[in-house]
Short mmCIF file of C-alpha atoms in Angstrom, two decimals:
data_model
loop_
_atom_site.label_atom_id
_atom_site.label_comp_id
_atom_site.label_asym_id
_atom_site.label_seq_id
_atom_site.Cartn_x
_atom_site.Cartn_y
_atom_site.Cartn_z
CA UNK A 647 98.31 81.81 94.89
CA UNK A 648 95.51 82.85 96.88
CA UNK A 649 93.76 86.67 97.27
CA UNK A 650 92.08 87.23 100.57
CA UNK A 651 89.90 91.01 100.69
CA UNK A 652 90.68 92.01 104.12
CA UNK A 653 88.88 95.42 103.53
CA UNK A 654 86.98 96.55 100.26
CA UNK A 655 85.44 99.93 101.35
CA UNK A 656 86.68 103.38 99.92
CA UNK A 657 87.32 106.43 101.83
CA UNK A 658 85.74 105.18 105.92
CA UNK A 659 84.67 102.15 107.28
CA UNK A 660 80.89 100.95 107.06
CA UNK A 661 78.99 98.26 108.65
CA UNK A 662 79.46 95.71 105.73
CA UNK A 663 83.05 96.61 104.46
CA UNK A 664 86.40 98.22 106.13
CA UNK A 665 88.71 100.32 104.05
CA UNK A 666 91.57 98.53 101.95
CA UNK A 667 93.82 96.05 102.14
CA UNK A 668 94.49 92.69 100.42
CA UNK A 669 96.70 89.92 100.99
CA UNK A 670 98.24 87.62 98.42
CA UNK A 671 99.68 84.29 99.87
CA UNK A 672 102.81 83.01 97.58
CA UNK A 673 103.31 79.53 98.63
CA UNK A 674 106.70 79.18 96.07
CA UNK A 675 107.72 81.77 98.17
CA UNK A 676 107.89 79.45 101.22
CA UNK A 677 104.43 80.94 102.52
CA UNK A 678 104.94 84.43 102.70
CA UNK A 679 102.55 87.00 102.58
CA UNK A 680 102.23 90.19 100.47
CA UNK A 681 99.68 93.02 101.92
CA UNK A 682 98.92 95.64 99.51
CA UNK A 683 97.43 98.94 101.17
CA UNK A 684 96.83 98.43 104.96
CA UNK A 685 93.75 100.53 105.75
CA UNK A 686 92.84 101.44 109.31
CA UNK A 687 91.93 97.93 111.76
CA UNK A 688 93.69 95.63 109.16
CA UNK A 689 95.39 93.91 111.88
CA UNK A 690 91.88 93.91 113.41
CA UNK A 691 90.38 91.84 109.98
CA UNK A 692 93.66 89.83 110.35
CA UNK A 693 92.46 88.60 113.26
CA UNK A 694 89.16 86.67 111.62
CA UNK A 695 91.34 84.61 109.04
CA UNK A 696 94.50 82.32 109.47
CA UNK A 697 97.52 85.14 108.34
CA UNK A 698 99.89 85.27 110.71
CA UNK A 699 101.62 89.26 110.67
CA UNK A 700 105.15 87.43 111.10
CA UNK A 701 104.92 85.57 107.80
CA UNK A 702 103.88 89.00 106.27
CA UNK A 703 107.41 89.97 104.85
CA UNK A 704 105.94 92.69 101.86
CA UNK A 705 103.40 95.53 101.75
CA UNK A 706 102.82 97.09 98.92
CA UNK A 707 101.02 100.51 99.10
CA UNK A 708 99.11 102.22 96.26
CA UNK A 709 98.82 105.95 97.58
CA UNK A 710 99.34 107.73 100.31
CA UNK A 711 95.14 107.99 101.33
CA UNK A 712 94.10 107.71 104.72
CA UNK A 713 92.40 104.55 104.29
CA UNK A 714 94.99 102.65 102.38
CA UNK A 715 97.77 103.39 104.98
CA UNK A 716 96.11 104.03 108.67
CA UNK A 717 96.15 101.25 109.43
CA UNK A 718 99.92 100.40 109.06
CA UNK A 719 101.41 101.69 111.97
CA UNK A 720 99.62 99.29 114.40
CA UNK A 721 100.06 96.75 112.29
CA UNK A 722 103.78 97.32 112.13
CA UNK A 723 103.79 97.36 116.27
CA UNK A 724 101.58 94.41 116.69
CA UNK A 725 103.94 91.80 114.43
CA UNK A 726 107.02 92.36 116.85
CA UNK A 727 104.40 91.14 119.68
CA UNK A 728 103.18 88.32 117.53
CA UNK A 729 107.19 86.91 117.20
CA UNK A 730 108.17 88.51 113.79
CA UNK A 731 111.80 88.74 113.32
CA UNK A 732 112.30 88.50 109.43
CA UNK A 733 113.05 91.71 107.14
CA UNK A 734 109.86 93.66 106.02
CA UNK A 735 110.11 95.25 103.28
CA UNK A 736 107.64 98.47 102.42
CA UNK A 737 106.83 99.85 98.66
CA UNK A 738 104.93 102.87 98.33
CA UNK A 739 105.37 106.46 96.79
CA UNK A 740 107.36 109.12 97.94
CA UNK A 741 106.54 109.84 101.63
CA UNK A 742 105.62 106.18 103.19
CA UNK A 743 109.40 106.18 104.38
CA UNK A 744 108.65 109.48 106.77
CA UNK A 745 104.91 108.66 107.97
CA UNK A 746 105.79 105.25 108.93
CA UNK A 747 109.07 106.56 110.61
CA UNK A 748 107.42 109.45 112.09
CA UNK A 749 104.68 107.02 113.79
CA UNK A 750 106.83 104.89 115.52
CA UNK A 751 109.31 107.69 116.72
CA UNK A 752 106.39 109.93 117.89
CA UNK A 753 104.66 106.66 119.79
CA UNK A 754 107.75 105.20 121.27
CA UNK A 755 107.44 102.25 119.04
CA UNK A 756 110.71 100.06 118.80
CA UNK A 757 110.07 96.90 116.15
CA UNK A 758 111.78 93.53 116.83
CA UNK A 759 112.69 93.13 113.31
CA UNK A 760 114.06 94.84 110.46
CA UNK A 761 112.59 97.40 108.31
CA UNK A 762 113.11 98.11 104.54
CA UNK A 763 111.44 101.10 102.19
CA UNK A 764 111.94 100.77 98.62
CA UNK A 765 109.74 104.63 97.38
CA UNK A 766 108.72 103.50 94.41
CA UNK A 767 108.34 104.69 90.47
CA UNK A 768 107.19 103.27 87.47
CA UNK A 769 108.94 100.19 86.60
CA UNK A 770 110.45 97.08 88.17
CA UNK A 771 109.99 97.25 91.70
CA UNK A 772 111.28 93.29 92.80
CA UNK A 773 112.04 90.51 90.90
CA UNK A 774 113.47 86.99 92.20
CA UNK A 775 113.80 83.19 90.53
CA UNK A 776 109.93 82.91 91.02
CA UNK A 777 108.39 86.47 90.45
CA UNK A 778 108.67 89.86 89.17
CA UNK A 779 106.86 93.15 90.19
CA UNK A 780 106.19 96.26 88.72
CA UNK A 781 104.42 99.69 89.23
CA UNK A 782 102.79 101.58 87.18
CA UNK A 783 101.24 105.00 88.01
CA UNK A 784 97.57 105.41 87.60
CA UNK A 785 95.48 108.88 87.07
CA UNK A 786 94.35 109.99 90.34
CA UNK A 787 94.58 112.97 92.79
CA UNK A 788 97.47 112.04 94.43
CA UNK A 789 100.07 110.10 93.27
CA UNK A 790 98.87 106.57 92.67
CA UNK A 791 100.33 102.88 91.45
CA UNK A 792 99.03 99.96 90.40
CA UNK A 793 100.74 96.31 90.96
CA UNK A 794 101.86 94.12 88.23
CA UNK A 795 102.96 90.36 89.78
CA UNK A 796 103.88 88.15 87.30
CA UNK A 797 105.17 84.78 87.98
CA UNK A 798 107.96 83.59 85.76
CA UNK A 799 107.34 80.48 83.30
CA UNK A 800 108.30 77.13 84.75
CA UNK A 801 110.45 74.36 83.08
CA UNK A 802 107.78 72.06 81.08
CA UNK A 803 107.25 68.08 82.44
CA UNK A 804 110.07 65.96 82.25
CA UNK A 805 108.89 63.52 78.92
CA UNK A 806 109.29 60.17 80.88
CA UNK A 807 108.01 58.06 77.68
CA UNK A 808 111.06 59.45 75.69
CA UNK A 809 113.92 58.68 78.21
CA UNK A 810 112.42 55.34 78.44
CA UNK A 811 112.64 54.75 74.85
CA UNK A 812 116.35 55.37 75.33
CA UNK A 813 116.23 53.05 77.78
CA UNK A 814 116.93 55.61 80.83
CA UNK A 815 115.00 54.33 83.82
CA UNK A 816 113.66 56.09 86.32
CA UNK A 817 115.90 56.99 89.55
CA UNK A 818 118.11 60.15 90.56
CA UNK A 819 119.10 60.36 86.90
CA UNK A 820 115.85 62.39 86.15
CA UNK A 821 116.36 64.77 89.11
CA UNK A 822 119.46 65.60 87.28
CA UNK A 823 118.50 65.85 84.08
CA UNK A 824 115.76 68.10 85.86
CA UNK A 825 118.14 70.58 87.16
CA UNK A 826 120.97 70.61 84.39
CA UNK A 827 120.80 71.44 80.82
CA UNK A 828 123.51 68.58 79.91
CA UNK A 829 123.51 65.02 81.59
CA UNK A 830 126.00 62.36 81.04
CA UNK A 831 124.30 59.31 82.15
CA UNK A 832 126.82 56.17 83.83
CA UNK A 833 126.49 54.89 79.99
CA UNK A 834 127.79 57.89 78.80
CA UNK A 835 124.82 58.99 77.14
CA UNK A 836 124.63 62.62 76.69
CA UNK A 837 121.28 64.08 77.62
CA UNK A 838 120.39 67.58 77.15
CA UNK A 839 117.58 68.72 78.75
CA UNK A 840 115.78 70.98 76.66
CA UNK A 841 114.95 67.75 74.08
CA UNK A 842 113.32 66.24 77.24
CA UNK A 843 110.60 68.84 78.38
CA UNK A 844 107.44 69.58 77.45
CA UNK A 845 106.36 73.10 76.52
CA UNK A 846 107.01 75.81 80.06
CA UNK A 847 104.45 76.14 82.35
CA UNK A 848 103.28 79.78 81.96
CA UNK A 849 103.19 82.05 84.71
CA UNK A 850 100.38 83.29 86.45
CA UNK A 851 99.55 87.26 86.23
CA UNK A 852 97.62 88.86 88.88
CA UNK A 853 97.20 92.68 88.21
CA UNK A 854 96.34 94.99 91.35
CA UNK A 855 95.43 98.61 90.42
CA UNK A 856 94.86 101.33 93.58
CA UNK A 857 92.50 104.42 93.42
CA UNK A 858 92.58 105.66 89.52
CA UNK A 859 90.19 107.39 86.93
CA UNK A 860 89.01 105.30 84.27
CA UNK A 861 91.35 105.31 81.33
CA UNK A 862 92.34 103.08 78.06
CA UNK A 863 96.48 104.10 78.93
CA UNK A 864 96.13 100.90 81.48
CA UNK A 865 95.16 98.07 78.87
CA UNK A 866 98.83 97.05 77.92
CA UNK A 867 99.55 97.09 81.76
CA UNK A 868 96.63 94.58 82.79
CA UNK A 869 96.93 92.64 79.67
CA UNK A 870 96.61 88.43 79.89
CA UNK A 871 96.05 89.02 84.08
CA UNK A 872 94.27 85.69 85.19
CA UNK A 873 93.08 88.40 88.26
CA UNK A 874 92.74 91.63 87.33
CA UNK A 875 91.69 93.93 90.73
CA UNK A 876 90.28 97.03 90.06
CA UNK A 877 88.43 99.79 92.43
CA UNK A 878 84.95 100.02 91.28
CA UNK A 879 84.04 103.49 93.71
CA UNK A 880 80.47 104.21 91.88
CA UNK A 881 77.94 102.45 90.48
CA UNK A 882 77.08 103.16 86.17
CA UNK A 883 75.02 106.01 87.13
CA UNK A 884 77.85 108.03 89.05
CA UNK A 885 80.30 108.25 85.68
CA UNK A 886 80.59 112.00 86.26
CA UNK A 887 81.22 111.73 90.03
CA UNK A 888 83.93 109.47 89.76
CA UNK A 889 85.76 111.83 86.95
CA UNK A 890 85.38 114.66 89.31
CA UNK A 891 86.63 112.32 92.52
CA UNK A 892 89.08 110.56 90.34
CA UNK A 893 87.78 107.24 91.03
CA UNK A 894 86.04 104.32 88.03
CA UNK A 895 82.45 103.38 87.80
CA UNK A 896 81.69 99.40 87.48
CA UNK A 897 81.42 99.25 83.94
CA UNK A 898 84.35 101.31 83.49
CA UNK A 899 86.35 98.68 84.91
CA UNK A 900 84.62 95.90 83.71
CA UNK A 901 85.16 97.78 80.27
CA UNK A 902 89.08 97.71 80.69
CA UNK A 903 88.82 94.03 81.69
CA UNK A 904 87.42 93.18 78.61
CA UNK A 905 89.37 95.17 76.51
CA UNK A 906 92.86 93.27 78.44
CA UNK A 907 91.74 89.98 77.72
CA UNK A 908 92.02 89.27 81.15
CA UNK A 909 90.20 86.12 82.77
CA UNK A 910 88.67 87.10 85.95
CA UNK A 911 87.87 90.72 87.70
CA UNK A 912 87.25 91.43 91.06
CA UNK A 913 85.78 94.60 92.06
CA UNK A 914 86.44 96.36 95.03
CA UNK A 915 86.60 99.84 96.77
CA UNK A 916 82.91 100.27 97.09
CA UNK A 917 81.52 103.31 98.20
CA UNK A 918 80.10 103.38 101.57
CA UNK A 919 77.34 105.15 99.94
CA UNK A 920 76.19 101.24 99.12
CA UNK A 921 74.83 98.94 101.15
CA UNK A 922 73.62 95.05 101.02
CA UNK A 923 70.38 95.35 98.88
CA UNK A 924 72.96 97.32 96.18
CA UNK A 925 75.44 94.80 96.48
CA UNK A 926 73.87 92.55 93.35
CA UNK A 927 73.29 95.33 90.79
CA UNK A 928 76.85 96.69 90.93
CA UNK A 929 78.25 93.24 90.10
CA UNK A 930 75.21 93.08 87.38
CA UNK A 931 76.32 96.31 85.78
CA UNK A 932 79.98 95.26 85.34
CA UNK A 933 78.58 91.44 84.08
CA UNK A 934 76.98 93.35 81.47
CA UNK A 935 79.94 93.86 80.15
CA UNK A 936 82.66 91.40 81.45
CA UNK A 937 80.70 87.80 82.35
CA UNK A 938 83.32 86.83 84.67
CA UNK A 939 83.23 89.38 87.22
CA UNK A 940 83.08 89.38 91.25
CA UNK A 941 81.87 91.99 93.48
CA UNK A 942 84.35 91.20 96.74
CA UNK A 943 82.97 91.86 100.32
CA UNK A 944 85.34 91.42 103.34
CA UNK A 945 87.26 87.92 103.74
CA UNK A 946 86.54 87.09 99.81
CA UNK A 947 88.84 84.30 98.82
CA UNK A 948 90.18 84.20 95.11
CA UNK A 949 92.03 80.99 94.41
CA UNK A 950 94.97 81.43 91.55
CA UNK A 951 95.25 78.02 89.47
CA UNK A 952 98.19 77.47 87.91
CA UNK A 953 97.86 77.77 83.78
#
């Protein structure tokens, strides 16, 4: 699993950062590409790194803001030019069904492939063999989600020393017992799988809240994430500016990182109210509190290691 920032500003554009959007690249999921929020000239930032729009088959968005969704229209429009043909599917809140309809009726715009909205509430949103994904609405103006992706547990190694000892040999025989939960070997040994694995290989958790107020309600929802992404609006400072904008301060959200247990946060959503020279002392203020913390800046990479 790999995070790219694609835009990390809130509310317009600025010289050093565009408005949101993030893309998660799932390579168990044959190398799709999740986008979650699609501010305006995403497809533009797209453009500087190696995503290709047709292998983009999800977008999640958080709220219905300006600059988490202006940019999805043209976005839309450009993959049918760029050979997409797969099912998209769109989650968002109530509404993201009739602006994104309403844009391409009003424009003319007729997509090459197919189209899916799922208008989301709290709970399970998707869930396959590999992952599962769910909302959970945060405290903010309008109505606003955060994203939950957990990756399921994976069988354990296959404990090569102890088929040995029973003298089972390596060959197709371990592919099998790999993918059944009873093998009868040419011998007519009976093997059953779960005495052959090691302990599961947990699941990675990458937690992905949108525009929200600093609260302790969101601790069991971001609890264990090896990635936790949270906006960080305001610097320390600005505590009662982001309560009154409904927006979290740095060491708000490096506060609820802690408090998780989770093993990395990445800040993002800066106000364009910052520029370079700040860039260091917001990261500081959240370190304070939570060591492990990034600042992200346009075309950030976060690398997800399996556990």
């Amino acid at each position: 699993m790999e995070l790219i920032f694609l835009g990390t500003g809130s509310g317009v554009p600025s010289k050093n950062r565009n408005v949101s959007s993030m893309a998660l690249t799932l390579l168990q999921e044959q190398n799709s590409i999740w986008l979650f929020d699609c501010g305006e000239s995403t497809q533009h930032q797209i453009l500087r790194t190696s995503i290709k729009p047709r292998k983009i088959n999800k977008i999640f968005i958080t709220h219905m803001h300006g600059d988490h969704i202006y940019g999805l229209p043209g976005l839309l429009s450009s993959r049918s030019f760029q050979g997409g043909e797969d099912l998209l599917t769109i989650y968002g809140p109530q509404g993201i069904k009739e602006y994104v309809e309403t844009c391409l009726r009003v424009s003319g715009t007729h997509l090459t492939y197919p189209i899916s909205f799922i208008e989301i509430a709290e709970g399970v949103v998707f869930e396959n063999e590999q992952v599962i994904v769910t909302s959970k609405k945060l405290d903010h103006g309008i109505p606003s989600y955060g994203f939950r992706i957990e990756e399921k547990d994976k069988p354990g190694e296959l404990l090569v020393g102890k088929l040995k000892e029973l003298g089972i040999e390596p060959g197709p025989i371990y592919q099998q017992i790999k993918e059944n939960d009873v093998v009868k070997t040419q011998e007519g040994q009976v093997i059953h799988r779960p005495n052959f694995l090691g302990p599961d290989k947990k699941g990675r958790v990458i937690t992905v809240f949108g525009d929200t107020r600093s609260t302790h309600q969101f601790k069991t929802f971001a609890e264990g994430s090896d990635v936790l992404v949270h906006e960080a609006t305001f610097d320390d400072s600005k505590a009662d500016l982001a309560q009154q904008y409904f927006h979290t301060t740095t060491k708000q959200a490096a506060s609820l990182a802690k408090e998780a247990h989770v093993k990395k946060l990445v800040l993002t959503h800066i106000s364009s109210r910052y520029q370079k020279d700040d860039f260091e002392d917001l990261a500081k203020q959240a370190q304070e509190i939570f060591p492990n913390t990034e600042l992200a800046s346009d075309f950030h990479k976060v690398t997800v290691n399996s556990r």
